mmCIF file of C-alpha atoms in Angstrom:
data_model
loop_
_atom_site.group_PDB
_atom_site.id
_atom_site.type_symbol
_atom_site.label_atom_id
_atom_site.label_comp_id
_atom_site.label_asym_id
_atom_site.label_seq_id
_atom_site.Cartn_x
_atom_site.Cartn_y
_atom_site.Cartn_z
ATOM 1 C CA MET B 1 -60.389 12.741 -24.705
ATOM 2 C CA PRO B 2 -60.534 16.543 -24.662
ATOM 3 C CA ARG B 3 -59.801 17.964 -21.238
ATOM 4 C CA ARG B 4 -59.538 21.180 -19.347
ATOM 5 C CA SER B 5 -56.010 22.395 -18.823
ATOM 6 C CA SER B 6 -54.178 25.523 -17.747
ATOM 7 C CA ARG B 7 -54.828 28.608 -19.811
ATOM 8 C CA ARG B 8 -52.183 30.411 -21.814
ATOM 9 C CA GLY B 9 -52.162 33.951 -23.180
ATOM 10 C CA VAL B 10 -54.290 36.770 -21.770
ATOM 11 C CA THR B 11 -56.675 36.283 -18.872
ATOM 12 C CA ARG B 12 -60.364 37.143 -19.060
ATOM 13 C CA ARG B 13 -59.765 40.324 -17.032
ATOM 14 C CA GLU B 14 -56.902 41.425 -19.296
ATOM 15 C CA PHE B 15 -59.013 40.697 -22.330
ATOM 16 C CA LEU B 16 -61.930 42.811 -21.044
ATOM 17 C CA GLN B 17 -59.594 45.643 -20.086
ATOM 18 C CA ALA B 18 -58.130 45.615 -23.570
ATOM 19 C CA GLY B 19 -61.625 45.644 -25.032
ATOM 20 C CA ILE B 20 -62.448 48.778 -23.071
ATOM 21 C CA ALA B 21 -59.332 50.458 -24.469
ATOM 22 C CA VAL B 22 -60.356 49.553 -28.013
ATOM 23 C CA ALA B 23 -63.886 50.831 -27.494
ATOM 24 C CA ALA B 24 -62.617 54.114 -26.071
ATOM 25 C CA ALA B 25 -60.156 54.590 -28.903
ATOM 26 C CA SER B 26 -62.752 53.700 -31.513
ATOM 27 C CA SER B 27 -65.142 56.342 -30.214
ATOM 28 C CA ILE B 28 -62.704 59.156 -31.046
ATOM 29 C CA PRO B 29 -62.199 59.665 -34.814
ATOM 30 C CA GLY B 30 -58.599 59.193 -35.868
ATOM 31 C CA LEU B 31 -57.380 58.097 -32.445
ATOM 32 C CA LEU B 32 -57.317 54.384 -33.283
ATOM 33 C CA VAL B 33 -55.124 54.954 -36.316
ATOM 34 C CA GLY B 34 -52.878 57.279 -34.367
ATOM 35 C CA VAL B 35 -52.419 54.840 -31.501
ATOM 36 C CA GLU B 36 -51.647 52.018 -33.942
ATOM 37 C CA ALA B 37 -49.018 54.179 -35.603
ATOM 38 C CA ALA B 38 -47.474 55.013 -32.240
ATOM 39 C CA LEU B 39 -47.356 51.374 -31.202
ATOM 40 C CA GLY B 40 -45.923 50.368 -34.537
ATOM 41 C CA ARG B 41 -47.103 47.481 -36.691
ATOM 42 C CA ARG B 42 -44.874 44.499 -37.138
ATOM 43 C CA SER B 43 -44.081 44.383 -40.828
ATOM 44 C CA ARG B 44 -42.702 41.262 -42.447
ATOM 45 C CA GLU B 45 -41.559 43.206 -45.509
ATOM 46 C CA GLY B 46 -37.842 42.926 -46.031
ATOM 47 C CA GLU B 47 -37.337 40.257 -43.375
ATOM 48 C CA ILE B 48 -35.196 37.281 -44.342
ATOM 49 C CA TYR B 49 -36.620 33.842 -43.753
ATOM 50 C CA TYR B 50 -33.564 31.815 -44.702
ATOM 51 C CA GLU B 51 -30.253 31.139 -43.010
ATOM 52 C CA TYR B 52 -27.004 29.981 -44.556
ATOM 53 C CA PHE B 53 -24.651 27.184 -43.541
ATOM 54 C CA VAL B 54 -22.012 29.647 -42.327
ATOM 55 C CA ILE B 55 -18.652 28.058 -41.484
ATOM 56 C CA ASP B 56 -16.104 30.890 -41.425
ATOM 57 C CA ASN B 57 -15.593 30.286 -37.684
ATOM 58 C CA ASP B 58 -15.433 26.505 -38.057
ATOM 59 C CA PRO B 59 -11.857 25.598 -39.189
ATOM 60 C CA GLN B 60 -12.528 21.879 -39.686
ATOM 61 C CA ARG B 61 -15.606 22.359 -41.864
ATOM 62 C CA LEU B 62 -13.957 25.243 -43.676
ATOM 63 C CA GLN B 63 -11.015 23.027 -44.602
ATOM 64 C CA TYR B 64 -13.221 20.079 -45.545
ATOM 65 C CA TYR B 65 -15.646 21.979 -47.768
ATOM 66 C CA SER B 66 -12.796 24.024 -49.268
ATOM 67 C CA LEU B 67 -11.116 20.807 -50.412
ATOM 68 C CA LEU B 68 -14.396 19.834 -52.078
ATOM 69 C CA GLY B 69 -14.628 23.235 -53.770
ATOM 70 C CA LEU B 70 -17.909 23.936 -52.007
ATOM 71 C CA ILE B 71 -17.345 27.381 -50.526
ATOM 72 C CA ALA B 72 -19.352 30.478 -51.383
ATOM 73 C CA VAL B 73 -19.546 33.928 -49.815
ATOM 74 C CA GLU B 74 -22.674 35.693 -48.597
ATOM 75 C CA ASN B 75 -22.500 39.161 -47.018
ATOM 76 C CA GLY B 76 -18.780 38.751 -46.442
ATOM 77 C CA ARG B 77 -19.147 35.407 -44.647
ATOM 78 C CA LYS B 78 -17.944 32.054 -45.910
ATOM 79 C CA CYS B 79 -20.597 29.386 -46.146
ATOM 80 C CA VAL B 80 -21.180 26.019 -47.770
ATOM 81 C CA ALA B 81 -22.129 26.305 -51.435
ATOM 82 C CA ASN B 82 -25.207 24.676 -52.898
ATOM 83 C CA PRO B 83 -23.844 21.948 -55.240
ATOM 84 C CA LEU B 84 -26.823 22.515 -57.546
ATOM 85 C CA LEU B 85 -26.165 26.276 -57.679
ATOM 86 C CA PRO B 86 -22.400 26.498 -56.991
ATOM 87 C CA ASP B 87 -22.193 30.282 -56.898
ATOM 88 C CA ARG B 88 -24.750 30.443 -54.082
ATOM 89 C CA CYS B 89 -24.633 29.506 -50.428
ATOM 90 C CA ILE B 90 -27.033 26.731 -49.557
ATOM 91 C CA ALA B 91 -29.967 28.234 -47.696
ATOM 92 C CA TYR B 92 -32.363 26.759 -45.160
ATOM 93 C CA THR B 93 -35.709 27.938 -43.872
ATOM 94 C CA LYS B 94 -35.271 29.479 -40.434
ATOM 95 C CA PRO B 95 -36.675 27.655 -37.398
ATOM 96 C CA TYR B 96 -40.436 27.891 -37.100
ATOM 97 C CA GLN B 97 -40.180 30.183 -34.072
ATOM 98 C CA GLU B 98 -38.527 32.789 -36.307
ATOM 99 C CA ASP B 99 -40.728 32.162 -39.324
ATOM 100 C CA ARG B 100 -44.328 31.953 -38.228
ATOM 101 C CA PHE B 101 -47.334 33.906 -39.326
ATOM 102 C CA PRO B 102 -50.638 34.772 -37.630
ATOM 103 C CA LEU B 103 -53.405 32.684 -39.167
ATOM 104 C CA HIS B 104 -57.160 32.849 -38.719
ATOM 105 C CA PRO B 105 -58.849 29.905 -37.017
ATOM 106 C CA PRO B 106 -60.754 27.550 -39.336
ATOM 107 C CA GLY B 107 -63.913 28.846 -40.967
ATOM 108 C CA ALA B 108 -62.937 32.543 -40.878
ATOM 109 C CA SER B 109 -65.281 34.718 -42.934
ATOM 110 C CA LYS B 110 -64.011 37.087 -45.638
ATOM 111 C CA ASP B 111 -65.084 40.059 -43.487
ATOM 112 C CA PHE B 112 -63.595 38.495 -40.369
ATOM 113 C CA TYR B 113 -62.422 41.709 -38.671
ATOM 114 C CA GLN B 114 -65.739 43.437 -39.258
ATOM 115 C CA ARG B 115 -67.720 40.532 -37.818
ATOM 116 C CA CYS B 116 -65.472 39.649 -34.871
ATOM 117 C CA ILE B 117 -66.668 41.360 -31.666
ATOM 118 C CA ARG B 118 -63.640 40.255 -29.617
ATOM 119 C CA CYS B 119 -65.774 38.234 -27.217
ATOM 120 C CA GLY B 120 -63.073 35.608 -26.714
ATOM 121 C CA LEU B 121 -65.491 32.672 -26.816
ATOM 122 C CA CYS B 122 -63.441 30.892 -29.495
ATOM 123 C CA TYR B 123 -60.321 31.213 -27.376
ATOM 124 C CA PHE B 124 -62.005 29.811 -24.284
ATOM 125 C CA ALA B 125 -63.603 26.977 -26.255
ATOM 126 C CA CYS B 126 -60.200 25.980 -27.658
ATOM 127 C CA SER B 127 -58.598 26.204 -24.204
ATOM 128 C CA TYR B 128 -61.441 24.218 -22.639
ATOM 129 C CA MET B 129 -60.851 21.425 -25.142
ATOM 130 C CA GLY B 130 -57.198 21.401 -24.090
ATOM 131 C CA TYR B 131 -55.810 22.313 -27.528
ATOM 132 C CA HIS B 132 -54.659 25.930 -26.956
ATOM 133 C CA ALA B 133 -54.282 26.547 -30.686
ATOM 134 C CA ILE B 134 -55.948 29.968 -30.402
ATOM 135 C CA ARG B 135 -54.554 32.982 -28.636
ATOM 136 C CA LEU B 136 -55.951 36.497 -28.582
ATOM 137 C CA ALA B 137 -54.025 39.221 -30.402
ATOM 138 C CA GLY B 138 -52.291 41.715 -28.152
ATOM 139 C CA LEU B 139 -51.501 45.419 -28.364
ATOM 140 C CA GLY B 140 -48.306 44.784 -30.291
ATOM 141 C CA GLU B 141 -50.392 43.655 -33.273
ATOM 142 C CA GLY B 142 -52.357 46.901 -33.431
ATOM 143 C CA LEU B 143 -55.606 47.984 -31.826
ATOM 144 C CA GLY B 144 -57.513 47.029 -34.958
ATOM 145 C CA LYS B 145 -56.671 43.364 -34.283
ATOM 146 C CA LEU B 146 -56.595 43.498 -30.499
ATOM 147 C CA GLY B 147 -58.606 40.657 -28.987
ATOM 148 C CA THR B 148 -59.148 38.782 -32.247
ATOM 149 C CA PRO B 149 -58.288 35.075 -32.374
ATOM 150 C CA VAL B 150 -54.917 34.067 -33.827
ATOM 151 C CA VAL B 151 -53.345 30.691 -34.573
ATOM 152 C CA ASP B 152 -49.574 31.084 -34.764
ATOM 153 C CA ASN B 153 -47.804 28.520 -32.592
ATOM 154 C CA GLN B 154 -48.459 25.374 -34.558
ATOM 155 C CA ILE B 155 -45.213 23.698 -33.578
ATOM 156 C CA LYS B 156 -46.649 23.379 -30.059
ATOM 157 C CA TYR B 157 -50.364 23.925 -30.564
ATOM 158 C CA PRO B 158 -51.606 22.956 -34.037
ATOM 159 C CA CYS B 159 -55.284 23.168 -34.906
ATOM 160 C CA THR B 160 -57.107 19.832 -34.690
ATOM 161 C CA LEU B 161 -59.973 21.094 -36.910
ATOM 162 C CA CYS B 162 -62.460 20.273 -34.164
ATOM 163 C CA MET B 163 -64.469 23.389 -35.161
ATOM 164 C CA GLU B 164 -65.466 24.082 -31.545
ATOM 165 C CA CYS B 165 -64.338 27.693 -32.004
ATOM 166 C CA ALA B 166 -66.758 28.174 -34.892
ATOM 167 C CA LYS B 167 -69.617 26.556 -32.977
ATOM 168 C CA VAL B 168 -69.480 29.184 -30.237
ATOM 169 C CA CYS B 169 -68.894 32.234 -32.476
ATOM 170 C CA PRO B 170 -72.006 34.453 -32.158
ATOM 171 C CA THR B 171 -71.462 36.630 -35.233
ATOM 172 C CA GLY B 172 -70.307 34.354 -38.043
ATOM 173 C CA ALA B 173 -66.758 35.684 -37.964
ATOM 174 C CA LEU B 174 -65.922 32.000 -37.641
ATOM 175 C CA MET B 175 -68.321 29.673 -39.429
ATOM 176 C CA GLU B 176 -68.695 25.940 -38.958
ATOM 177 C CA ILE B 177 -67.844 24.539 -42.368
ATOM 178 C CA PRO B 178 -66.909 21.041 -43.546
ATOM 179 C CA LYS B 179 -63.317 20.282 -42.604
ATOM 180 C CA GLU B 180 -62.554 19.611 -46.260
ATOM 181 C CA GLU B 181 -63.250 23.297 -47.002
ATOM 182 C CA VAL B 182 -60.939 24.716 -44.324
ATOM 183 C CA ARG B 183 -58.140 26.895 -45.711
ATOM 184 C CA MET B 184 -56.121 28.408 -42.879
ATOM 185 C CA GLY B 185 -52.888 28.477 -44.898
ATOM 186 C CA VAL B 186 -50.620 26.277 -46.983
ATOM 187 C CA ALA B 187 -47.769 24.086 -45.743
ATOM 188 C CA LEU B 188 -44.429 24.398 -47.538
ATOM 189 C CA ILE B 189 -41.619 21.835 -47.203
ATOM 190 C CA ASP B 190 -37.976 22.914 -47.459
ATOM 191 C CA PRO B 191 -36.374 20.078 -49.477
ATOM 192 C CA ASP B 192 -32.883 20.986 -48.258
ATOM 193 C CA LEU B 193 -33.977 20.724 -44.630
ATOM 194 C CA CYS B 194 -36.416 17.817 -44.895
ATOM 195 C CA TRP B 195 -35.007 14.440 -43.801
ATOM 196 C CA ALA B 196 -37.070 12.636 -46.450
ATOM 197 C CA TRP B 197 -35.486 14.747 -49.220
ATOM 198 C CA ASN B 198 -31.992 13.844 -48.047
ATOM 199 C CA GLY B 199 -31.836 10.076 -47.838
ATOM 200 C CA GLY B 200 -34.040 9.589 -44.778
ATOM 201 C CA ASP B 201 -37.107 7.412 -44.473
ATOM 202 C CA CYS B 202 -39.565 9.837 -42.920
ATOM 203 C CA LYS B 203 -43.235 10.457 -43.580
ATOM 204 C CA SER B 204 -44.019 12.087 -40.235
ATOM 205 C CA CYS B 205 -45.773 15.086 -41.770
ATOM 206 C CA ALA B 206 -48.031 13.007 -43.994
ATOM 207 C CA LYS B 207 -48.862 10.588 -41.202
ATOM 208 C CA ALA B 208 -49.814 13.434 -38.857
ATOM 209 C CA CYS B 209 -52.062 15.060 -41.474
ATOM 210 C CA PRO B 210 -55.758 14.188 -41.029
ATOM 211 C CA TYR B 211 -55.974 13.764 -44.809
ATOM 212 C CA GLY B 212 -52.640 12.019 -45.428
ATOM 213 C CA SER B 213 -52.081 11.134 -49.073
ATOM 214 C CA GLU B 214 -54.909 13.436 -50.165
ATOM 215 C CA VAL B 215 -52.705 16.376 -49.199
ATOM 216 C CA PHE B 216 -49.217 14.868 -49.571
ATOM 217 C CA GLU B 217 -47.654 13.272 -52.621
ATOM 218 C CA PHE B 218 -44.443 11.260 -52.769
ATOM 219 C CA THR B 219 -41.587 10.575 -55.171
ATOM 220 C CA PHE B 220 -39.737 7.412 -54.185
ATOM 221 C CA ASN B 221 -36.140 6.838 -55.290
ATOM 222 C CA GLU B 222 -32.816 5.747 -53.824
ATOM 223 C CA TRP B 223 -32.249 9.279 -52.498
ATOM 224 C CA GLY B 224 -35.222 9.260 -50.159
ATOM 225 C CA VAL B 225 -38.981 9.514 -49.843
ATOM 226 C CA HIS B 226 -39.439 12.911 -51.448
ATOM 227 C CA THR B 227 -42.554 14.496 -49.990
ATOM 228 C CA ARG B 228 -44.439 17.581 -51.131
ATOM 229 C CA VAL B 229 -47.748 19.252 -50.305
ATOM 230 C CA ARG B 230 -50.600 19.697 -52.741
ATOM 231 C CA PRO B 231 -51.351 23.359 -52.045
ATOM 232 C CA ASP B 232 -54.953 23.208 -53.232
ATOM 233 C CA ARG B 233 -55.757 20.496 -50.680
ATOM 234 C CA CYS B 234 -53.834 21.655 -47.614
ATOM 235 C CA LYS B 235 -55.984 22.874 -44.695
ATOM 236 C CA GLY B 236 -53.175 24.723 -42.919
ATOM 237 C CA CYS B 237 -53.875 23.084 -39.564
ATOM 238 C CA GLY B 238 -50.176 22.688 -38.701
ATOM 239 C CA LEU B 239 -50.291 19.125 -37.397
ATOM 240 C CA CYS B 240 -47.457 18.398 -39.834
ATOM 241 C CA VAL B 241 -45.347 21.177 -38.307
ATOM 242 C CA GLN B 242 -45.635 19.646 -34.860
ATOM 243 C CA ALA B 243 -44.795 16.182 -36.204
ATOM 244 C CA CYS B 244 -41.639 17.163 -38.130
ATOM 245 C CA PRO B 245 -38.509 15.680 -36.490
ATOM 246 C CA ILE B 246 -36.239 18.563 -37.530
ATOM 247 C CA ASP B 247 -35.601 21.121 -34.810
ATOM 248 C CA GLY B 248 -37.625 24.165 -35.840
ATOM 249 C CA ALA B 249 -39.487 22.050 -38.449
ATOM 250 C CA ALA B 250 -38.697 21.689 -42.142
ATOM 251 C CA ILE B 251 -42.363 22.382 -42.967
ATOM 252 C CA HIS B 252 -44.077 25.674 -42.138
ATOM 253 C CA VAL B 253 -47.648 26.823 -42.736
ATOM 254 C CA LEU B 254 -47.856 30.148 -44.576
ATOM 255 C CA PRO B 255 -50.723 32.462 -45.472
ATOM 256 C CA LEU B 256 -51.676 32.015 -49.123
ATOM 257 C CA GLU B 257 -50.151 35.346 -50.196
ATOM 258 C CA GLU B 258 -46.836 34.530 -48.508
ATOM 259 C CA TYR B 259 -46.878 31.022 -49.962
ATOM 260 C CA ARG B 260 -47.277 32.404 -53.478
ATOM 261 C CA LYS B 261 -44.486 34.936 -52.937
ATOM 262 C CA ARG B 262 -42.008 32.360 -51.698
ATOM 263 C CA THR B 263 -42.797 29.688 -54.240
ATOM 264 C CA SER B 264 -42.534 32.107 -57.157
ATOM 265 C CA ASN B 265 -38.891 32.934 -56.280
ATOM 266 C CA TYR B 266 -37.855 30.147 -53.975
ATOM 267 C CA LYS B 267 -34.994 31.030 -51.638
ATOM 268 C CA ASN B 268 -34.237 34.013 -53.855
ATOM 269 C CA THR B 269 -32.799 31.740 -56.538
ATOM 270 C CA GLY B 270 -34.903 33.144 -59.353
ATOM 271 C CA MET B 271 -36.457 29.692 -59.661
ATOM 272 C CA SER B 272 -39.971 28.699 -58.676
ATOM 273 C CA TYR B 273 -40.441 26.077 -55.994
ATOM 274 C CA ASP B 274 -41.480 23.515 -58.613
ATOM 275 C CA GLU B 275 -38.390 24.313 -60.694
ATOM 276 C CA TYR B 276 -36.152 23.888 -57.669
ATOM 277 C CA LEU B 277 -37.656 20.491 -56.843
ATOM 278 C CA LYS B 278 -37.307 19.477 -60.484
ATOM 279 C CA LEU B 279 -33.614 20.466 -60.397
ATOM 280 C CA ILE B 280 -33.063 18.228 -57.359
ATOM 281 C CA LEU B 281 -34.795 15.272 -58.995
ATOM 282 C CA GLU B 282 -32.918 15.746 -62.291
ATOM 283 C CA THR B 283 -29.592 15.957 -60.452
ATOM 284 C CA GLU B 284 -30.357 12.757 -58.557
ATOM 285 C CA ALA B 285 -31.156 11.020 -61.847
ATOM 286 C CA LYS B 286 -28.235 12.347 -63.899
ATOM 287 C CA ASP B 287 -25.416 13.487 -61.596
ATOM 288 C CA PRO B 288 -24.929 11.189 -58.595
ATOM 289 C CA VAL B 289 -21.792 13.066 -57.487
ATOM 290 C CA LYS B 290 -23.626 16.351 -57.048
ATOM 291 C CA ALA B 291 -26.615 14.559 -55.568
ATOM 292 C CA THR B 292 -24.355 12.868 -53.034
ATOM 293 C CA GLN B 293 -22.695 16.175 -52.141
ATOM 294 C CA ARG B 294 -26.067 17.832 -51.674
ATOM 295 C CA SER B 295 -27.380 15.039 -49.458
ATOM 296 C CA ALA B 296 -24.173 14.939 -47.381
ATOM 297 C CA ILE B 297 -24.174 18.714 -46.809
ATOM 298 C CA ASN B 298 -27.816 18.751 -45.806
ATOM 299 C CA THR B 299 -27.381 15.740 -43.535
ATOM 300 C CA ASP B 300 -24.486 17.510 -41.813
ATOM 301 C CA TYR B 301 -26.623 20.609 -41.318
ATOM 302 C CA ILE B 302 -29.756 18.742 -40.224
ATOM 303 C CA GLN B 303 -28.028 16.528 -37.693
ATOM 304 C CA ASN B 304 -25.316 18.819 -36.358
ATOM 305 C CA MET B 305 -26.702 22.335 -36.721
ATOM 306 C CA ARG B 306 -30.456 21.950 -36.329
ATOM 307 C CA GLY B 307 -30.853 18.615 -34.607
ATOM 308 C CA LEU B 308 -32.930 15.587 -35.553
ATOM 309 C CA GLU B 309 -35.470 14.220 -33.096
ATOM 310 C CA GLU B 310 -35.185 10.565 -34.026
ATOM 311 C CA LYS B 311 -37.928 9.436 -31.665
ATOM 312 C CA LYS B 312 -40.477 11.173 -33.893
ATOM 313 C CA ILE B 313 -39.293 9.160 -36.877
ATOM 314 C CA ALA B 314 -39.273 5.968 -34.815
ATOM 315 C CA ARG B 315 -42.832 6.680 -33.687
ATOM 316 C CA GLU B 316 -43.872 7.366 -37.260
ATOM 317 C CA LEU B 317 -42.348 4.093 -38.470
ATOM 318 C CA SER B 318 -43.760 1.975 -35.658
ATOM 319 C CA PRO B 319 -46.953 -0.071 -36.230
ATOM 320 C CA GLN B 320 -50.150 1.773 -35.381
ATOM 321 C CA ARG B 321 -51.981 0.646 -32.294
ATOM 322 C CA GLY B 322 -55.714 0.275 -32.501
ATOM 323 C CA GLY B 323 -55.744 1.518 -36.080
ATOM 324 C CA THR B 324 -55.407 5.175 -35.136
ATOM 325 C CA THR B 325 -52.633 7.645 -34.521
ATOM 326 C CA SER B 326 -52.651 10.373 -31.928
ATOM 327 C CA ARG B 327 -52.695 13.846 -33.417
ATOM 328 C CA ARG B 328 -50.855 15.401 -30.519
ATOM 329 C CA SER B 329 -47.487 14.618 -28.982
#
């Protein structure tokens, strides 16, 4: 049952004080823009969202992967090569904490920032329910967004799509819409980091999703339960992110624009996301040696570099009790 619990983020007093600052700045032409420029806006342009399996300070792995002929160099550092693209280091999506984006709560209108009056009612409704998915934007995000609701810590606080935030919104910035129509973002699975794409039996993300197989599709073969997201059906709630057993999550929710950018040139390979998945599946069908190397490298990285929370997989594989599954850990 929903419950009250301790608040996180700004307090009511801090929120009102910030609102006064915004109002004062807004009343003076040009000041708001100037203050934003002085504070600086966090730009994601040029940031790198992938990390390599660097081993130049790991003599044992360096020797082992050298004997296999699986060494590549990136920015002067030796790393494990991708068996499917031997001239490239194998790359993994960074942990969620380093690769998260601010998302609007469900039901956000197209003119969200014009409608939102920074009243904080959505935030308090979400906190009252005990979900804490919404925080209020701070000064570091610019005065233009100060006090607006943000969902950006889905690994701890995913959105349950309860729509309580939209019910209390007085201006229509957030609108109560059918859950099927919610589009907060799109989840993207890294097949090199996902346990199910590397020999593991894991469907934690799909089981956590309120819409399950409507959003997720599977390719079953001897190499694993290969899972992918249907982008046109994903709500972007982030329940899958919280459920992923990989430390930092192998599945991240991205804004639609970012999703399109990444999937059009996935991991800077020059291949689309679909082409990259197709290459994996074709290799598994036609070249078991390379497929084995790929799976072994990724298993090494997943288990020894990022960590695998096996209790999440065990919970996912256990029989359901009462016919339902909790949506929160």
